[in-house]
Amino acid sequence: MIIISRVAETSKVKKSARPVNALIVVDVQNCFINGNLSLSNGPAGQDGGEVVPIINNLIRTIPFDVIVYTQDWHPWNHISFFENLHFRRHYLAGDQNRTIKMFDKVTYLGPKYKTKQVLWPVHCIQGTEDAALHKDLDVISSSNRVVHIRKGIDPDVDNYSAFVHNNGTKNSELHKKLKERNVKQVFVVGLATDYCVASTAFDAFNLNYRTYVVQDATRDEETKKINQ
């Protein structure tokens, strides 16, 4: 996997390579810009909205063969919500009566899967404004060139990656759709670098796509870095 520090370097890669390219725009949603999980309120204090004009510039100036837009798209009873802990406490590993706080990491032993989970505030509920793509993001309407992936739909397992559930139990349609379009090379941008962008990029790399992360078109939740 290759980290591209600036958007300008993306066009150089495009000119020097002939494979089919996809831009994967990860979770540029109201939630992470000015909503329930705004990055500006996170430890890194970064402004997720800053990526919007940068991503728009990529879309407008580089002729990507495929553009993928992903969205967190959770049901109200999703496993990732701290507010739903009381529904699932009897599935906790360890002392089920211990004090657990928002943003703690726990292990659930059921109901369907054993899975490790960060407990986030309620966010990106299906069909809400919080879950919508940001209004200023360029969303291309061409049907064959564009792929929309909604993730985190199963109430019992989370999805950071656009490719696979966090516990590896199920793949999304993204790999299939990219293969149908003969994509060989992907550029990953969006929110947040240290969670959904990183997970998507690592899975793309492991699926044998030549993978680039455009660093100035991403923002962090906790300032963790992706290792090349």
Short mmCIF file of C-alpha atoms in Angstrom, two decimals, residues 3 8 20 49 56 58 95 100 105 119 135 139 149 160 173 187 189 201 204 212 225:
data_model
loop_
_atom_site.label_atom_id
_atom_site.label_comp_id
_atom_site.label_asym_id
_atom_site.label_seq_id
_atom_site.Cartn_x
_atom_site.Cartn_y
_atom_site.Cartn_z
CA ILE A 3 0.48 6.69 0.99
CA ALA A 8 -1.26 16.51 -6.97
CA VAL A 20 -8.57 0.49 -14.49
CA GLY A 49 -15.47 19.00 6.11
CA ASN A 56 -14.38 17.19 -5.41
CA LEU A 58 -10.08 14.77 -7.55
CA ASP A 95 -17.72 -9.43 34.25
CA ILE A 100 -18.52 0.39 30.88
CA LYS A 105 -13.87 -1.56 23.71
CA LEU A 119 -19.02 1.49 21.84
CA LYS A 135 -24.50 18.14 0.52
CA VAL A 139 -21.96 12.65 -6.24
CA ILE A 149 -21.90 0.71 -0.65
CA TYR A 160 -15.32 -0.18 9.28
CA GLU A 173 -20.61 -6.43 -2.70
CA PHE A 187 -7.36 5.40 -4.42
CA VAL A 189 -10.06 9.01 0.54
CA ALA A 201 -7.32 0.41 2.31
CA ALA A 204 -8.15 -3.55 -0.73
CA TYR A 212 -3.15 4.29 -2.57
CA LYS A 225 -1.17 6.75 11.26
#
